[in-house]
Amino acid sequence: MQTTILNQQQSIFNRFIAEIRDTSIQTDPMRFRRNIERMGEIMAYEVSKVLSYETKNVTTPLGIAKESVPAEEVVIASILRAGLPLHQGVLNYFDRSENAFVSAYRKYNEKGDFDIHIEYISSPSLDNKTVLLVDPMLATGTSIELAYKALLHRGKPKHVHIISLIASQAGVQYVENMFKEEPATMWLGAVDEELNAKSYIVPGLGDAGDLAYGTKL
C-alpha cells in the first residue's frame, strides 16, 4: 500500500495543518471548517494525479481542442459527522462524483474503553468504482476499517483512496496491514507518534467533530 504524507513537503498545505492544530484559531469554528475544506481540495488535487485519464474532443468557438479528463467513476465516502468539511473539500474538485456517508461513533463503557459502532449508511453501488474514503482523524484505524466493511455491502470498489488529515503511527500501520491484499492508497496530512489512553492522537488537534460543529452529549 502506497502512503503519501503531504506535510513532508514544503507547501501552503502546512499552514492549514498548523492552523487546525492551533488552540487560538480553533475558537473560530467557521475558520476551522474552512481550513479542513481547503485541505480537502489540495488532497483531492493530489489524488487526481494518479487516476486514469481519457482524451476528449472539446468544441471551442474556434475549433476542436483535445483534453485529458478523468476516466474513472469516483465515489466520495465520508464518516459522519467530522468528515463533512473534508468531504466538501474533496467534492469541490471531484464535483461529478457520487457520494456515500457512514455514521460511526465511539461507545464508551464503565471502564472507559470503547467500541466503534456503525449506525447508518447511505451509498450508491461501489462495484468497480474508485472510492475516496475520507475522515479527518485516523487514530486507531478501527473507524476506517468498520466503515469500509459497511461500504462493501454496496459493492466491491476497483481502488480505495483513504484521505485523512492527521493520523497516528499506530493507525497508519493498522490500515496498511488491513489493505495489504487490496488495491488501496493512503493520503495523509501529517502523522503523529502518540496515542493517549483514550486513543486520541497526540499532539493531534482534539475532537474534530466538536471543533467543527460544537460539543455533543
Short mmCIF file of C-alpha atoms in Angstrom, two decimals:
data_model
loop_
_atom_site.label_atom_id
_atom_site.label_comp_id
_atom_site.label_asym_id
_atom_site.label_seq_id
_atom_site.Cartn_x
_atom_site.Cartn_y
_atom_site.Cartn_z
CA MET A 1 0.00 0.00 0.00
CA GLN A 2 1.46 3.34 -1.02
CA THR A 3 1.22 6.11 1.59
CA THR A 4 1.81 9.82 0.87
CA ILE A 5 2.29 12.32 3.73
CA LEU A 6 1.75 15.83 2.47
CA ASN A 7 3.41 17.86 5.23
CA GLN A 8 6.73 16.21 4.42
CA GLN A 9 6.85 18.65 1.51
CA GLN A 10 7.00 22.44 1.85
CA SER A 11 3.69 23.90 0.66
CA ILE A 12 0.80 26.12 1.76
CA PHE A 13 -0.88 22.93 2.98
CA ASN A 14 1.40 23.07 6.04
CA ARG A 15 -0.05 26.41 7.13
CA PHE A 16 -3.53 24.88 7.18
CA ILE A 17 -2.22 21.95 9.27
CA ALA A 18 -0.74 24.46 11.72
CA GLU A 19 -3.99 26.43 11.95
CA ILE A 20 -6.32 23.48 12.60
CA ARG A 21 -3.98 22.42 15.44
CA ASP A 22 -3.72 25.93 16.96
CA THR A 23 -5.95 26.36 20.03
CA SER A 24 -6.18 30.12 19.46
CA ILE A 25 -7.58 29.59 15.94
CA GLN A 26 -9.75 26.61 16.91
CA THR A 27 -12.07 29.03 18.74
CA ASP A 28 -13.44 30.06 15.31
CA PRO A 29 -15.47 27.06 14.07
CA MET A 30 -16.08 28.61 10.65
CA ARG A 31 -12.37 29.05 10.02
CA PHE A 32 -11.71 25.52 11.33
CA ARG A 33 -14.25 24.08 8.88
CA ARG A 34 -12.97 26.19 6.00
CA ASN A 35 -9.35 25.17 6.60
CA ILE A 36 -10.35 21.50 6.54
CA GLU A 37 -12.31 22.11 3.35
CA ARG A 38 -9.29 23.76 1.70
CA MET A 39 -7.08 20.88 2.77
CA GLY A 40 -9.59 18.51 1.19
CA GLU A 41 -9.27 20.43 -2.06
CA ILE A 42 -5.48 20.12 -2.01
CA MET A 43 -5.63 16.40 -1.25
CA ALA A 44 -8.20 15.87 -4.00
CA TYR A 45 -5.81 17.54 -6.44
CA GLU A 46 -3.00 15.21 -5.35
CA VAL A 47 -5.24 12.14 -5.75
CA SER A 48 -6.28 13.31 -9.21
CA LYS A 49 -2.68 12.92 -10.42
CA VAL A 50 -2.77 9.13 -10.08
CA LEU A 51 -6.15 8.42 -11.67
CA SER A 52 -6.59 7.12 -15.20
CA TYR A 53 -7.50 9.61 -17.95
CA GLU A 54 -9.00 9.61 -21.42
CA THR A 55 -8.76 12.11 -24.27
CA LYS A 56 -11.86 14.11 -25.06
CA ASN A 57 -12.59 16.41 -28.01
CA VAL A 58 -13.87 19.77 -26.76
CA THR A 59 -15.58 22.18 -29.11
CA THR A 60 -14.38 25.77 -28.65
CA PRO A 61 -15.61 28.89 -30.52
CA LEU A 62 -12.63 28.49 -32.87
CA GLY A 63 -12.14 24.76 -33.28
CA ILE A 64 -11.59 21.45 -31.50
CA ALA A 65 -9.27 21.01 -28.51
CA LYS A 66 -8.08 17.65 -27.25
CA GLU A 67 -8.07 17.48 -23.46
CA SER A 68 -7.36 14.71 -20.95
CA VAL A 69 -10.16 14.18 -18.42
CA PRO A 70 -10.59 11.62 -15.61
CA ALA A 71 -11.95 8.31 -16.85
CA GLU A 72 -12.83 6.73 -13.51
CA GLU A 73 -16.18 6.65 -11.73
CA VAL A 74 -15.50 8.21 -8.33
CA VAL A 75 -17.48 7.86 -5.11
CA ILE A 76 -16.58 10.07 -2.13
CA ALA A 77 -17.40 8.35 1.16
CA SER A 78 -17.11 10.11 4.50
CA ILE A 79 -17.59 9.18 8.13
CA LEU A 80 -20.13 11.41 9.89
CA ARG A 81 -20.00 13.97 11.37
CA ALA A 82 -16.38 15.08 11.50
CA GLY A 83 -15.84 14.06 7.88
CA LEU A 84 -18.29 16.59 6.41
CA PRO A 85 -15.93 19.59 5.84
CA LEU A 86 -13.26 17.31 4.39
CA HIS A 87 -15.88 15.63 2.21
CA GLN A 88 -16.97 19.03 0.86
CA GLY A 89 -13.40 19.99 0.04
CA VAL A 90 -12.82 16.80 -1.93
CA LEU A 91 -16.22 17.21 -3.62
CA ASN A 92 -15.34 20.76 -4.69
CA TYR A 93 -12.75 19.24 -7.04
CA PHE A 94 -14.37 15.89 -7.83
CA ASP A 95 -17.66 17.68 -8.40
CA ARG A 96 -19.14 14.97 -10.65
CA SER A 97 -18.66 12.24 -8.05
CA GLU A 98 -21.29 10.14 -6.35
CA ASN A 99 -21.40 10.34 -2.57
CA ALA A 100 -21.66 7.94 0.36
CA PHE A 101 -21.99 8.53 4.10
CA VAL A 102 -21.36 6.27 7.09
CA SER A 103 -22.31 7.13 10.67
CA ALA A 104 -19.72 5.82 13.15
CA TYR A 105 -19.25 6.69 16.81
CA ARG A 106 -17.34 5.62 19.90
CA LYS A 107 -19.47 3.92 22.57
CA TYR A 108 -17.68 4.01 25.93
CA ASN A 109 -18.25 1.51 28.73
CA GLU A 110 -17.87 1.88 32.50
CA LYS A 111 -14.16 1.01 32.33
CA GLY A 112 -13.50 3.85 29.93
CA ASP A 113 -12.90 1.52 27.00
CA PHE A 114 -14.90 1.93 23.82
CA ASP A 115 -16.17 0.13 20.74
CA ILE A 116 -16.87 1.70 17.36
CA HIS A 117 -20.48 1.38 16.26
CA ILE A 118 -21.88 1.84 12.75
CA GLU A 119 -25.45 3.16 12.81
CA TYR A 120 -26.24 4.36 9.30
CA ILE A 121 -25.01 4.01 5.72
CA SER A 122 -26.13 5.77 2.54
CA SER A 123 -24.26 4.77 -0.60
CA PRO A 124 -24.63 4.12 -4.32
CA SER A 125 -23.26 0.94 -5.87
CA LEU A 126 -19.49 0.76 -5.46
CA ASP A 127 -18.83 -2.07 -7.92
CA ASN A 128 -15.67 -1.37 -9.95
CA LYS A 129 -15.61 2.29 -8.87
CA THR A 130 -12.86 4.38 -7.27
CA VAL A 131 -13.73 5.18 -3.65
CA LEU A 132 -12.25 8.15 -1.80
CA LEU A 133 -12.80 7.30 1.88
CA VAL A 134 -12.35 10.49 3.91
CA ASP A 135 -12.06 11.01 7.67
CA PRO A 136 -10.07 13.91 9.17
CA MET A 137 -8.55 11.86 12.01
CA LEU A 138 -7.03 8.38 11.76
CA ALA A 139 -6.39 7.34 15.37
CA THR A 140 -6.61 3.58 15.87
CA GLY A 141 -7.81 2.81 12.34
CA THR A 142 -10.90 0.99 13.60
CA SER A 143 -13.38 3.56 12.26
CA ILE A 144 -11.87 3.30 8.77
CA GLU A 145 -11.98 -0.50 8.96
CA LEU A 146 -15.62 -0.72 10.05
CA ALA A 147 -16.75 1.99 7.63
CA TYR A 148 -15.05 0.22 4.74
CA LYS A 149 -16.57 -3.14 5.70
CA ALA A 150 -20.01 -1.50 5.87
CA LEU A 151 -19.50 0.04 2.43
CA LEU A 152 -18.59 -3.34 0.95
CA HIS A 153 -22.28 -4.24 1.25
CA ARG A 154 -22.76 -1.77 -1.62
CA GLY A 155 -20.22 -3.48 -3.90
CA LYS A 156 -16.50 -4.08 -4.40
CA PRO A 157 -14.50 -0.97 -5.39
CA LYS A 158 -11.78 -1.05 -8.02
CA HIS A 159 -9.47 1.04 -5.82
CA VAL A 160 -9.74 2.79 -2.45
CA HIS A 161 -8.01 6.08 -1.62
CA ILE A 162 -8.02 6.82 2.12
CA ILE A 163 -7.76 10.54 2.86
CA SER A 164 -7.05 11.74 6.40
CA LEU A 165 -5.58 14.96 7.75
CA ILE A 166 -3.86 13.76 10.94
CA ALA A 167 -3.02 10.15 11.72
CA SER A 168 -1.22 8.26 14.45
CA GLN A 169 1.66 5.98 13.55
CA ALA A 170 -0.24 3.05 15.06
CA GLY A 171 -3.31 3.87 12.98
CA VAL A 172 -1.28 4.07 9.79
CA GLN A 173 0.26 0.67 10.42
CA TYR A 174 -3.17 -0.80 11.22
CA VAL A 175 -4.71 0.44 7.97
CA GLU A 176 -1.70 -0.53 5.88
CA ASN A 177 -1.96 -4.07 7.25
CA MET A 178 -5.73 -4.10 6.69
CA PHE A 179 -5.38 -3.23 3.00
CA LYS A 180 -2.27 -5.37 2.46
CA GLU A 181 -4.00 -7.57 -0.11
CA GLU A 182 -6.26 -4.93 -1.66
CA PRO A 183 -5.74 -2.09 -4.18
CA ALA A 184 -5.55 0.94 -1.91
CA THR A 185 -3.60 4.15 -1.40
CA MET A 186 -3.38 6.37 1.68
CA TRP A 187 -3.09 10.18 1.63
CA LEU A 188 -2.25 11.82 4.96
CA GLY A 189 -1.68 15.40 6.02
CA ALA A 190 0.57 14.58 8.98
CA VAL A 191 1.50 11.58 11.13
CA ASP A 192 1.92 11.91 14.91
CA GLU A 193 3.68 9.30 17.01
CA GLU A 194 1.49 9.02 20.09
CA LEU A 195 -1.98 7.80 21.07
CA ASN A 196 -3.05 8.60 24.63
CA ALA A 197 -5.04 6.36 27.00
CA LYS A 198 -8.32 7.48 25.39
CA SER A 199 -6.95 6.75 21.89
CA TYR A 200 -6.69 10.43 20.96
CA ILE A 201 -3.80 11.44 18.71
CA VAL A 202 -1.06 13.45 20.48
CA PRO A 203 -0.35 16.27 19.74
CA GLY A 204 -3.20 15.89 17.21
CA LEU A 205 -5.82 18.64 17.40
CA GLY A 206 -8.55 17.39 19.74
CA ASP A 207 -12.03 16.32 18.64
CA ALA A 208 -12.51 17.42 15.02
CA GLY A 209 -16.27 16.94 15.11
CA ASP A 210 -16.70 19.10 18.21
CA LEU A 211 -14.40 21.81 16.84
CA ALA A 212 -16.32 21.93 13.57
CA TYR A 213 -19.90 21.61 14.84
CA GLY A 214 -19.94 22.08 18.63
CA THR A 215 -19.80 19.71 21.57
CA LYS A 216 -22.19 16.77 21.84
CA LEU A 217 -23.79 14.91 24.73
#
